[in-house]
XYZ file of C-alpha atoms in Angstrom:
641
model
C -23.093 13.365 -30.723
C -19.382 11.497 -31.449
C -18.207 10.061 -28.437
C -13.955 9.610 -28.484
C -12.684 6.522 -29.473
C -11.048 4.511 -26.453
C -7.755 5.011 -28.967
C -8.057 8.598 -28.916
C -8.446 8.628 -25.197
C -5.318 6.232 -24.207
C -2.715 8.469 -25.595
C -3.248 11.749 -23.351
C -3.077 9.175 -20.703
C -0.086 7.749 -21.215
C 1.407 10.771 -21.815
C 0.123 12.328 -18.058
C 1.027 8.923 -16.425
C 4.550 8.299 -18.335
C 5.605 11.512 -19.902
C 9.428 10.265 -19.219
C 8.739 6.666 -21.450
C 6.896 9.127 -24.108
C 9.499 11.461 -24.223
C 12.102 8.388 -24.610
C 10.211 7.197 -27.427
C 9.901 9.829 -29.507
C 13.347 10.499 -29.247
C 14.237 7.010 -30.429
C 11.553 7.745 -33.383
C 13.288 11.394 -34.071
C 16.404 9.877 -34.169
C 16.179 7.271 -36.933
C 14.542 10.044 -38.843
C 17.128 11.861 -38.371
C 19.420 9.468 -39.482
C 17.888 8.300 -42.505
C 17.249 12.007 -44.016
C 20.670 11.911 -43.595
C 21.670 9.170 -45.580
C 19.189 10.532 -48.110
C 21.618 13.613 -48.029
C 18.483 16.049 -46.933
C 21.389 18.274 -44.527
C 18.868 20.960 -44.156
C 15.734 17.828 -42.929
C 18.190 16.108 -40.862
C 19.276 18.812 -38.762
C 15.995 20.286 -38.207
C 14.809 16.787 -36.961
C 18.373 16.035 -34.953
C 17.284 19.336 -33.452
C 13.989 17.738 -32.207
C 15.369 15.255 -30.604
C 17.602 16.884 -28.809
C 15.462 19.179 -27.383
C 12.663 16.659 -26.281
C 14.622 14.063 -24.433
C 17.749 17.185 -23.597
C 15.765 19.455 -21.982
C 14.845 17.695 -18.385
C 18.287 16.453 -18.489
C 19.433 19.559 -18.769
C 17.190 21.772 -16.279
C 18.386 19.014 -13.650
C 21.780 19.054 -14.341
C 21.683 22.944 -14.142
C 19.711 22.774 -10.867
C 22.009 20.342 -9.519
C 25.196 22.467 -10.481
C 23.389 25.972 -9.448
C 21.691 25.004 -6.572
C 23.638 22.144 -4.690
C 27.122 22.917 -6.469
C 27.782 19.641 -7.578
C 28.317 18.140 -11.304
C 26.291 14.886 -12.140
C 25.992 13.215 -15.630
C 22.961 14.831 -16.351
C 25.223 17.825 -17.464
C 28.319 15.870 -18.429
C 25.859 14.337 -21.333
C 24.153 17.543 -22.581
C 27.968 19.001 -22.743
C 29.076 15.908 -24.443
C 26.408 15.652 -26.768
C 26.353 19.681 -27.352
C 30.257 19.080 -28.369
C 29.526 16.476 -30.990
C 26.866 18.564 -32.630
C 29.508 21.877 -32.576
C 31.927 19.511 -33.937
C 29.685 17.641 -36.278
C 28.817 20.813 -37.551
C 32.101 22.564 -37.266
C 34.173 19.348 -39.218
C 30.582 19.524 -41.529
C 30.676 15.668 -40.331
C 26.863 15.666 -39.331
C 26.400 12.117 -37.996
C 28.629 13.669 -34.816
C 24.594 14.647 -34.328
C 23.571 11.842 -34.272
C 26.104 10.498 -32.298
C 25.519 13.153 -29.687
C 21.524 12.253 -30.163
C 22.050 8.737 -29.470
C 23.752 9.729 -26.058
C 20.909 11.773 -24.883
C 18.486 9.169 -26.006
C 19.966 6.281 -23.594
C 19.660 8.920 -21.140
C 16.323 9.203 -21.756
C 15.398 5.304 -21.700
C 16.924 5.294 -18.336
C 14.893 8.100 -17.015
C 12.101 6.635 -17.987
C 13.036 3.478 -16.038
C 13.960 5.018 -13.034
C 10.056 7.347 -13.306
C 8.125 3.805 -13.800
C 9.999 2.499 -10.048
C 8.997 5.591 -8.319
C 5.380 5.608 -9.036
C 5.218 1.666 -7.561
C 5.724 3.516 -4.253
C 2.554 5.327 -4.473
C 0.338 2.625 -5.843
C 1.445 0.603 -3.170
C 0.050 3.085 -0.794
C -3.093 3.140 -2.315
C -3.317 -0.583 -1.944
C -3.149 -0.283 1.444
C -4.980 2.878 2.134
C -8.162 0.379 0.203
C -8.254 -1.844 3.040
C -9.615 0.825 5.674
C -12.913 2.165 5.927
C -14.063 6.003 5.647
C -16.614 5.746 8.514
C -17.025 3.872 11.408
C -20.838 3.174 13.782
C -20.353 4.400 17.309
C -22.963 4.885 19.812
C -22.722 8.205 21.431
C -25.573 9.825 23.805
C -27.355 6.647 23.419
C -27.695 6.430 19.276
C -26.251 4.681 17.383
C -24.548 7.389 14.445
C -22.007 6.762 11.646
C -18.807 9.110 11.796
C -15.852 9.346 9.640
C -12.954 7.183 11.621
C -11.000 10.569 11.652
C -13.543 11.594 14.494
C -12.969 9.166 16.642
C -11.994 9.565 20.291
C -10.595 7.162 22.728
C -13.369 5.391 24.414
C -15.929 5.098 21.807
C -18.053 2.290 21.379
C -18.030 1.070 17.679
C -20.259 -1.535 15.830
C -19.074 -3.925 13.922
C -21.544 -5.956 11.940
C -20.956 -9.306 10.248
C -18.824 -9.498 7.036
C -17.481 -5.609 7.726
C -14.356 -4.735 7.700
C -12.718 -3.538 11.626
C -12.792 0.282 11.106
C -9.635 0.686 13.639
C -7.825 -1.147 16.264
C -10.016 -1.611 19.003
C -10.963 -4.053 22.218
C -13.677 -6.633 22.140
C -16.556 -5.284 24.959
C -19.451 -7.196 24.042
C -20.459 -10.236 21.234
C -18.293 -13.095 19.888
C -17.391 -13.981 16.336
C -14.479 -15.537 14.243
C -12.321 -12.505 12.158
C -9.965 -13.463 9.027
C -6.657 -11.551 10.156
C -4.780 -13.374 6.912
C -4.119 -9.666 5.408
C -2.381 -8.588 8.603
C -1.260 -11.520 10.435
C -0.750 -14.216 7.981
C -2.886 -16.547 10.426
C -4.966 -19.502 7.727
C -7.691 -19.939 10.229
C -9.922 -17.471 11.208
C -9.487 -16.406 14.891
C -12.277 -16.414 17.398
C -12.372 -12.869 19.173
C -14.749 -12.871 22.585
C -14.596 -9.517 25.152
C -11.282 -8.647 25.828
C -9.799 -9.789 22.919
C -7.701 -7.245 20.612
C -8.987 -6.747 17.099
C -6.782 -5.070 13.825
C -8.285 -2.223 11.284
C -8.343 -4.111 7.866
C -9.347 -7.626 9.414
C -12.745 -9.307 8.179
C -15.606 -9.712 10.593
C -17.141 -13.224 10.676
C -20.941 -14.081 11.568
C -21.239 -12.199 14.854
C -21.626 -8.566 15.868
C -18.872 -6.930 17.877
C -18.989 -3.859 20.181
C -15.449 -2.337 20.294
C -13.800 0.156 22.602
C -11.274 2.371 20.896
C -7.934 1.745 23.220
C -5.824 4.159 21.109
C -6.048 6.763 18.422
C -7.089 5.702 14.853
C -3.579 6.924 13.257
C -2.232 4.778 15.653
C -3.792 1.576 14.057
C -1.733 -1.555 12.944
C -2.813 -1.297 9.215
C -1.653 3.005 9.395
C 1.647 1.385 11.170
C 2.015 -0.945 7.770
C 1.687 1.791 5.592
C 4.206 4.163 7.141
C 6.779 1.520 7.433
C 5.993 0.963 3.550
C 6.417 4.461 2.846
C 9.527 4.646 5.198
C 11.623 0.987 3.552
C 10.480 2.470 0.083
C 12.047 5.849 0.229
C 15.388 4.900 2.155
C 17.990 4.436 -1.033
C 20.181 1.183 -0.374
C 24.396 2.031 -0.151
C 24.911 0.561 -3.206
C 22.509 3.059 -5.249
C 24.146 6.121 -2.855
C 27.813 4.838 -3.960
C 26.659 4.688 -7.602
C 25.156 8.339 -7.485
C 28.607 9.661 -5.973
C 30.472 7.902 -8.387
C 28.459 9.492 -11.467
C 29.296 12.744 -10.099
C 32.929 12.179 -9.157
C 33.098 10.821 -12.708
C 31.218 14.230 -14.095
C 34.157 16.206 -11.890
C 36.891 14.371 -13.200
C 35.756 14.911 -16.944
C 35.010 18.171 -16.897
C 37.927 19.551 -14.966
C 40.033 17.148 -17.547
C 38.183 18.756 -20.563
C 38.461 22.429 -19.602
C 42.307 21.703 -19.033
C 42.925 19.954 -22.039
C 41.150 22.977 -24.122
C 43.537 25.733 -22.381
C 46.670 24.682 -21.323
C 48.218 22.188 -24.651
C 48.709 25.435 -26.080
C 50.901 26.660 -23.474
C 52.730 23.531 -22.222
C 53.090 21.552 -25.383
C 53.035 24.019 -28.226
C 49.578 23.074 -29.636
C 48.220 25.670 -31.891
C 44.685 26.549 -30.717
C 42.659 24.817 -33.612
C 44.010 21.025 -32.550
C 43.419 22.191 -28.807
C 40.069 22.965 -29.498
C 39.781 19.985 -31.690
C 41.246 17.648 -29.212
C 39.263 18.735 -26.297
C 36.038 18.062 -28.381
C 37.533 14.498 -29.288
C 37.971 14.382 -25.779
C 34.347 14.896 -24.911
C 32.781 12.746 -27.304
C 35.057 8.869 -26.313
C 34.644 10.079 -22.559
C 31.264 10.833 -22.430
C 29.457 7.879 -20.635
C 27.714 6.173 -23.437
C 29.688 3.157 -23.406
C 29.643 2.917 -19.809
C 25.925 3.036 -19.439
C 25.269 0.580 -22.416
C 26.835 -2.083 -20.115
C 24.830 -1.966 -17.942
C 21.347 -1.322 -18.950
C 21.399 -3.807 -21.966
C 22.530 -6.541 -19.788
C 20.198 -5.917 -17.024
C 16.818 -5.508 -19.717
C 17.984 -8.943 -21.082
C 18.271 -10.494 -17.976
C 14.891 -9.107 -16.850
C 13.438 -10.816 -20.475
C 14.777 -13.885 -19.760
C 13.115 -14.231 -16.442
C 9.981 -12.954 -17.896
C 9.828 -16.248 -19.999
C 10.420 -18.383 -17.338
C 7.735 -16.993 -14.932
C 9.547 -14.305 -13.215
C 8.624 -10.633 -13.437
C 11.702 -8.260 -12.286
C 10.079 -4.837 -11.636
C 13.692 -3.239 -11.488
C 16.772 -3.595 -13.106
C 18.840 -3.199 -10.115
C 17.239 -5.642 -8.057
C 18.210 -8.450 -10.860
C 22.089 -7.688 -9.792
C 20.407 -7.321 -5.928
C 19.053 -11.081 -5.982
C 22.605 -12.135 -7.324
C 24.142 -11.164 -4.013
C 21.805 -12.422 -1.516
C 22.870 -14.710 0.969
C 20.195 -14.511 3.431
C 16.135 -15.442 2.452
C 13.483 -14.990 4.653
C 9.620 -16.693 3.760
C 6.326 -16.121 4.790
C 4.320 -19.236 5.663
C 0.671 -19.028 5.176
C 0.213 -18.927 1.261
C 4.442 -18.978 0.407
C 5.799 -22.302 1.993
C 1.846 -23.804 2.771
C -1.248 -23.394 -0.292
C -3.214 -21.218 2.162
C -5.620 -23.517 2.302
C -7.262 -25.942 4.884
C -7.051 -29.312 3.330
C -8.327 -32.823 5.522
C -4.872 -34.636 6.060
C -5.762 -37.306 8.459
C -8.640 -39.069 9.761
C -9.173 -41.843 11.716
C -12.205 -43.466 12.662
C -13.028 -46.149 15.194
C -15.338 -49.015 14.714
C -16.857 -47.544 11.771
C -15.334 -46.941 8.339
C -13.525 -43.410 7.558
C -16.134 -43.157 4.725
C -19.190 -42.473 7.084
C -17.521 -40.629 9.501
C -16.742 -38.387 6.428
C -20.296 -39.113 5.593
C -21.557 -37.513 8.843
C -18.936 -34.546 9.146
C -20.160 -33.345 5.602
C -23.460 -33.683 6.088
C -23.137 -31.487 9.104
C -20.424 -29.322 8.133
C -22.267 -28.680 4.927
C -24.771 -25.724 6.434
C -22.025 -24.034 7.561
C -19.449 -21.677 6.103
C -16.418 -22.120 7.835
C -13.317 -22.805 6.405
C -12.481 -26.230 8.668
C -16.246 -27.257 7.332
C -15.304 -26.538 3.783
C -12.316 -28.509 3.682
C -14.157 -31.373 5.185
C -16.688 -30.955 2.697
C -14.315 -30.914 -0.211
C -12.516 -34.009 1.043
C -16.011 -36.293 1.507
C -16.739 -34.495 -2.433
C -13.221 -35.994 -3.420
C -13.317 -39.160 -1.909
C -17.223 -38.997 -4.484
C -19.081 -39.716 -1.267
C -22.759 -38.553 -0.698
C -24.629 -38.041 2.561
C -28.423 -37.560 3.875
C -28.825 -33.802 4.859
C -28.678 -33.374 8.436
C -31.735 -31.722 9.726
C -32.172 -28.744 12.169
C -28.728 -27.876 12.406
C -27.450 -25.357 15.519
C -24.153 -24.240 15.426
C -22.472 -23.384 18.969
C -20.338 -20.483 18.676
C -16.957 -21.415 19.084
C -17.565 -24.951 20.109
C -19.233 -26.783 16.763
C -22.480 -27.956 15.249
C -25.156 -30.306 16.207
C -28.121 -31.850 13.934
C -30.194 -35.103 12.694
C -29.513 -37.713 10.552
C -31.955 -40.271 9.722
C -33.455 -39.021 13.287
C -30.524 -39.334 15.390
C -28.153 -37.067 16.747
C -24.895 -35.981 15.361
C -22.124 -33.674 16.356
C -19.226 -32.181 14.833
C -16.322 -29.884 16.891
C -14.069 -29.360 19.326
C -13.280 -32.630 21.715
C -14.782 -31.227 25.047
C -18.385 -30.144 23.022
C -18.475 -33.700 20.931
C -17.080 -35.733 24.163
C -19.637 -34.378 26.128
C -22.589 -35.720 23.992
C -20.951 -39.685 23.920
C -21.102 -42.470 26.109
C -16.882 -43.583 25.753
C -14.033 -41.901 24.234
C -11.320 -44.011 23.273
C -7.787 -43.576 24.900
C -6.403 -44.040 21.789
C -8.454 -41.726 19.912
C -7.395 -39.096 22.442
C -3.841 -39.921 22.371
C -3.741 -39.518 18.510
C -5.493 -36.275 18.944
C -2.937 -35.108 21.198
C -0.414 -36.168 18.850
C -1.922 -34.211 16.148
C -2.514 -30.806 17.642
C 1.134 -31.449 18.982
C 2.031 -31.159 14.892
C -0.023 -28.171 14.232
C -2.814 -29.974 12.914
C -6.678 -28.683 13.832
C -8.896 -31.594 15.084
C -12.464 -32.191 14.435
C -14.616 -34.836 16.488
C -17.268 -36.386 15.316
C -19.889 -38.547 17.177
C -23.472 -39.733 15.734
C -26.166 -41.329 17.787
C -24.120 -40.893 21.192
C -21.439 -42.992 19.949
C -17.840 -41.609 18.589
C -17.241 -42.334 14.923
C -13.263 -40.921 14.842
C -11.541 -37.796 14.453
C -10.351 -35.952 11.613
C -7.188 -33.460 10.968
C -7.516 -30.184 9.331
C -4.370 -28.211 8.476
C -2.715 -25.765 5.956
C -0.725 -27.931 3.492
C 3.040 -27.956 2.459
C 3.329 -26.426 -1.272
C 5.028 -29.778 -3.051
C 8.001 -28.244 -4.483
C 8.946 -26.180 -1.323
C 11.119 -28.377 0.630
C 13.274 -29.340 -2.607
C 13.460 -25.588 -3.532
C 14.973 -24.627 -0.373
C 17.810 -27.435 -0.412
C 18.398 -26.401 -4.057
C 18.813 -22.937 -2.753
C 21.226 -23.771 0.345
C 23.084 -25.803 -2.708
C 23.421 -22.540 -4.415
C 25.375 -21.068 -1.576
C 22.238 -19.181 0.281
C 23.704 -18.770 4.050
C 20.778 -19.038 5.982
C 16.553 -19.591 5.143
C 14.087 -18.402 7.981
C 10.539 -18.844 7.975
C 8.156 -15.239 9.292
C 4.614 -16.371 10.296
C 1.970 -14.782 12.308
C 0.730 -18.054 12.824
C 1.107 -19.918 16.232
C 4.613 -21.375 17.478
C 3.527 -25.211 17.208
C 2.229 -24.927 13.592
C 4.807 -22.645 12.353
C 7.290 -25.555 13.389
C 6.002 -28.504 12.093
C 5.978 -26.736 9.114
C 9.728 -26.037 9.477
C 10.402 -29.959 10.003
C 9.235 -30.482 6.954
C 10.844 -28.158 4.696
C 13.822 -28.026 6.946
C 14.118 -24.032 7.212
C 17.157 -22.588 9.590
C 14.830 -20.651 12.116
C 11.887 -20.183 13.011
C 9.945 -17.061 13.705
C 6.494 -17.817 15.144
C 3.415 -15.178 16.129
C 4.956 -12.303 14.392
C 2.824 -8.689 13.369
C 3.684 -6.929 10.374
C 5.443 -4.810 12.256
C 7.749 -7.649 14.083
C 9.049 -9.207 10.461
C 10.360 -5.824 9.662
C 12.552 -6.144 12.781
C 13.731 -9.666 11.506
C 14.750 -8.717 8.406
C 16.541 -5.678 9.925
C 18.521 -8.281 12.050
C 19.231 -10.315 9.004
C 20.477 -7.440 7.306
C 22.728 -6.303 10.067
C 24.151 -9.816 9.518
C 24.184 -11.321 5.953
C 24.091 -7.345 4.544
C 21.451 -8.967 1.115
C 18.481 -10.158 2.324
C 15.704 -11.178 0.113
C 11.810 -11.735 1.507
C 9.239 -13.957 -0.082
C 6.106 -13.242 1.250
C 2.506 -13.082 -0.283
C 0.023 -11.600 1.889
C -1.108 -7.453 2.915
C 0.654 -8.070 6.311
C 4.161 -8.819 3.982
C 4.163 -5.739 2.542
C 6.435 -3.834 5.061
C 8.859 -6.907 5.373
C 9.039 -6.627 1.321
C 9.991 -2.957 1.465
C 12.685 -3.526 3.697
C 14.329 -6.298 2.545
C 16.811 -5.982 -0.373
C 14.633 -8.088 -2.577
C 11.124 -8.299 -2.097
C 9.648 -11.564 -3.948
C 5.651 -11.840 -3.965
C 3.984 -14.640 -4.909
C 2.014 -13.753 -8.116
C -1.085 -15.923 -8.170
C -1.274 -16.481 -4.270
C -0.347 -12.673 -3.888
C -2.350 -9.661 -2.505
C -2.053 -6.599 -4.963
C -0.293 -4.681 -2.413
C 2.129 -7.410 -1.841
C 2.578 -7.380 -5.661
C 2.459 -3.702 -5.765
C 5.626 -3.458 -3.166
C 7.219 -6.320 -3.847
C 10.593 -6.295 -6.300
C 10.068 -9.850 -8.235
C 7.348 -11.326 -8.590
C 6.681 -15.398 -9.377
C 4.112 -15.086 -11.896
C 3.193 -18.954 -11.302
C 3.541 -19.703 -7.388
C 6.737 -21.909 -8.113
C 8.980 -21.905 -5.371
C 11.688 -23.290 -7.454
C 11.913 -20.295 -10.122
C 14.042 -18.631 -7.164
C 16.783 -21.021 -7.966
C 16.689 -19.422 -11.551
C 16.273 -15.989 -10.486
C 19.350 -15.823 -8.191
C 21.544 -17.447 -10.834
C 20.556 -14.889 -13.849
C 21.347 -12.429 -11.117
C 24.687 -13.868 -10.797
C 25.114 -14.116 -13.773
C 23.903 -10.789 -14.774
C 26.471 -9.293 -12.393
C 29.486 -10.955 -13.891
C 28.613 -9.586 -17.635
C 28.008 -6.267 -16.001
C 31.424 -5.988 -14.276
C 32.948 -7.489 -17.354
C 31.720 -4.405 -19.736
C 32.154 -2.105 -17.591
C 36.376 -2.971 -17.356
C 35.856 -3.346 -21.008
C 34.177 0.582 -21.443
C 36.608 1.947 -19.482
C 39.081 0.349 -20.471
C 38.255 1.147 -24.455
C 37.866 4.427 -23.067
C 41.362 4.720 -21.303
C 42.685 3.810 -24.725
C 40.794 6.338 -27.065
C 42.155 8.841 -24.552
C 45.720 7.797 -24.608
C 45.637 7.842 -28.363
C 43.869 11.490 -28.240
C 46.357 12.661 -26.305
C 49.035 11.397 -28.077
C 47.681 12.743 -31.221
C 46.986 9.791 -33.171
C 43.136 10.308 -33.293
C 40.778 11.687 -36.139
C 37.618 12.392 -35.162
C 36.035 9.718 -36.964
C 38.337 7.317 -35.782
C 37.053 8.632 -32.025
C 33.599 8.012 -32.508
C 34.161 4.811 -33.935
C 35.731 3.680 -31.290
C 33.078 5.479 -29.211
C 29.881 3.942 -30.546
C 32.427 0.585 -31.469
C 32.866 -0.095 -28.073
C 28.879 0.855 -27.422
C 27.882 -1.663 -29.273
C 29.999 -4.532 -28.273
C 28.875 -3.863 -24.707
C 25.468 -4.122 -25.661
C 25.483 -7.361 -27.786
C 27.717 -9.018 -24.803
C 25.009 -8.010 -22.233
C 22.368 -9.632 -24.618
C 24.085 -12.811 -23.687
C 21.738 -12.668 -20.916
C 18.669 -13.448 -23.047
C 19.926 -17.235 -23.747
C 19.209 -19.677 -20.727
């Protein structure tokens, strides 16, 4: 038996998944056939193959703009191009001038290309559903008439009892009722350290279990649950066009309006006003059709927005979207996660001070204690003693206390690493000082370890999520740039959130924030500075992306639904590349509203000189594609820089 080739496979796919970018292509493909057979002089070839492409890349324009026209009453340039490009064929073949065909095929191919473009942004909605929809479970443990039973988490009631075991994922929101354990909440609360949850505590569908079982009470339904609240509000910012895409789809069909109530005027009345016989009526209206249609006009745009988007591509930043290159051009308001955006998003040692003894063995005794366990404050001391190439006895019998830290031996006497009250406890004196410096350093956000060994305390060390290098220079290169006002949205806690902000000098602060509260924020921001842009890397981003004008992710650092909903992504973590991004923006929007007053202007022209009666068809669609083409090689300007 012949099993298909993974080549035969992909192109049914691709045509199922992208049918818009296939049609697009072989339009392109028909069209240079077309055009060479022509040069070849093969009339009878040519037009057969002209006729292909106009029917593969025509015919959903077409059906839409005669839904649109039928159904809602309203022209759009859907039908404006297939009644421009069906003019230049009936003149092309009328005059017996056949690369009018082509001309008209060209039209319906940029058409096409845009399509295409505008299919690939709508299918990043639903992926990024899916994303999220990944992080939930299908079934949930619940003990009901004594048993313990798995259910699907559509069957649950309010007041169930569900298990969750160690390393599962929270099946829905629920309360704490019995056990203790440590969750990672990063992928809906941004928080770097895991959070201990104990009975009474409030724990989020989509959040990691640590090394304890919980018993949870279901408070509320499971629809109801923080991670179905993200994805409705990504749904809901996804589908809600911005003003400036509903003022460019009433201006396509005002423009459709105007051009068709100025062609079916200028093909009836010349005749009866001016004295035009009905052959140069006919022949003017068609001119008429061909330098208005909106080939020109489109070219400047699309051209200059693809370069721009290649240009950021080589320096490490991926626009999904054409428009949102002229979107990031007009923000003045930018809004950034913490955990994993501003900070690494990881725990790194970043002070320690010891007492009598040398740092080195009280790093010597915290790794060799921290070392049996898995915690992410005990890794980072780990990789810190590993760094500083520091090597330790293994502690023996090692008991963690939940919550408070971890006791063992060393060379037969006792050591202790954790909290200050569960180390302090186990010494004979505490040093003022070493308290005092604690103090100082919880006061900065920092996390604090103790360490003590043979009743005596060696020092303390700090634990905390680091500053990313080039973030405090990339902001102040961006408030150089003109950028009104930089925010930082955390769901971390108020002190940490702030010494972060003294660091990197950010405007404002928002501290302890759900998913849910940063799209409020950014709502606010908008309401204010109108463009707001949101850099953010993590599951519980998501919703704050959709809203925003400009969603940034973080690409290496980023979630895949952060990715998924975001608008730009920084393929290489680097904060800086924003600086770049908002100034091909910029710059992108100043070549776009420079073609388009060139288009219609060149267009205002051809008419005049229509009108007038000073214009041969050829001389029309050189002007036409003329003025085409310089739009397009001045939007290429884009790809220097």
């Amino acid at each position: 038996m012949v099993s298909a080739s993974p080549s035969s496979l992909r192109f049914p796919n691709l045509l199922k998944e992208h049918p818009d970018a296939v049609a697009a292509f072989a339009c392109a493909v028909l069209v240079f056939l077309g055009w060479q057979t022509l040069n070849l002089g093969w009339i009878g070839a040519a037009l057969f193959i002209l006729t292909a492409a106009y029917t593969i890349c025509g015919f959903e324009s077409a059906r839409e703009g005669l839904t649109t026209l039928f159904e809602e009453k309203e022209l759009d340039v859907d039908l404006l191009m297939i009644v421009a490009a069906l003019g230049a064929a009936s003149l092309g073949l009328w005059r017996r001038e056949y690369y009018m065909i082509v001309d008209g095929a060209v039209l319906i191919m940029i058409f096409a290309i845009s399509g295409a473009l505008e299919g690939y942004a709508m299918q990043r909605t639903e992926r990024s559903i899916q994303g999220l929809m990944s992080l939930t479970t299908d079934t949930a443990r619940v003990m009901r008439n004594g048993q313990e039973i798995t259910i699907p988490i559509s069957e649950l009631k309010i007041g169930d009892r569900v298990l969750v075991k160690p390393g599962e994922l929270v099946p829905t929101d629920g309360l704490v009722i019995e056990g203790f354990s440590t969750l990672n909440q990063a992928s809906i609360t941004g928080e770097s350290i895991p959070v201990e949850k104990t009975i009474g505590d409030e724990v989020f569908a989509g959040t990691i279990n640590g090394y304890g079982a919980l018993w949870l009470k279901i408070h509320q339904p499971p629809e109801s649950s923080l991670i179905q609240r993200v994805i409705r509000l990504v749904q809901q910012a996804q589908t809600e066009a911005p003003p400036s895409q509903q003022f460019i789809e009433r201006f396509e069909r005002g423009y459709a309006k105007v051009i068709v109530l100025a062609g079916i005027l200028l093909s009836t009345l010349p005749p009866f006003l001016l004295g035009w016989n009905w052959e140069n009526t006919i022949y003017r209206a068609l001119i008429f059709l061909v330098v208005a249609s909106p080939c020109a006009l489109m070219a400047s745009i699309m051209p200059t927005l693809l370069s721009g988007i290649a240009n950021g591509a080589r320096h490490g930043i991926l626009f999904k979207n054409g428009a949102q290159l002229e979107q990031i051009g007009q923000v003045r308001a930018i809004a950034f996660d913490k955990t994993g955006t501003l900070t690494t998003g990881k725990l790194q040692v970043v002070d320690v001070r010891a007492t009598q003894q040398s740092t080195d063995q009280l790093l010597q005794v915290a790794a060799a204690l921290e070392s049996l366990s898995e915690h992410p404050i005990g890794e980072a001391i780990v990789q810190a003693a590993r760094q500083q190439h520091l090597t330790w006895v293994e502690a023996d019998n090692g008991q963690a206390q939940v919550g408070q830290g971890i006791t063992g031996k060393i060379d037969r006497q006792i050591a202790v690493v954790g909290k200050a009250a569960f180390v302090q406890a186990q010494a004979e004196h505490v040093s003022n000082t070493l308290t005092e410096q604690s103090q100082q350093w919880e006061t900065e956000g920092k996390t604090v370890v103790w360490v003590a060994y043979a009743g005596e305390v060696l020092g303390i060390i700090a634990v905390a999520d680091t500053v990313r290098p080039a973030a405090a220079q990339a902001l102040a290169r961006l408030k150089h740039l003109g950028i009104e006002r930089i925010v930082m949205l955390t769901g971390d806690n108020s002190r940490t959130a702030h010494s972060i902000a003294q660091q990197i000098r950010v405007d404002q602060v928002y501290a302890e924030l759900l998913p849910e509260n940063k799209v409020d924020v950014i709502r606010q921001l908008q309401k204010q500075y109108q463009t707001v842009a949101m850099v953010g890397d993590g599951i519980n981003d998501a919703p704050a992306l959709a809203q925003a004008s400009v969603g940034i992710a973080m690409g290496t650092a980023g979630s895949d639904v952060a990715l998924e909903t975001a608008d730009i992504v920084l393929m290489a973590d680097r904060l800086e590349r924003l600086e770049h991004a908002i100034r091909l923006g910029r710059r992108a929007q100043g070549v776009v509203k420079q073609n388009i007053v060139f288009a219609l202007s060149f267009v205002v022209i051809l008419l005049i000189l229509n009108f007038a009666g000073n214009m041969t068809l050829p001389l029309g669609v050189l002007g036409h594609e003329g003025s085409t083409v310089i739009v397009t090689l001045s939007g290429l300007r884009l790809l220097k820089g």
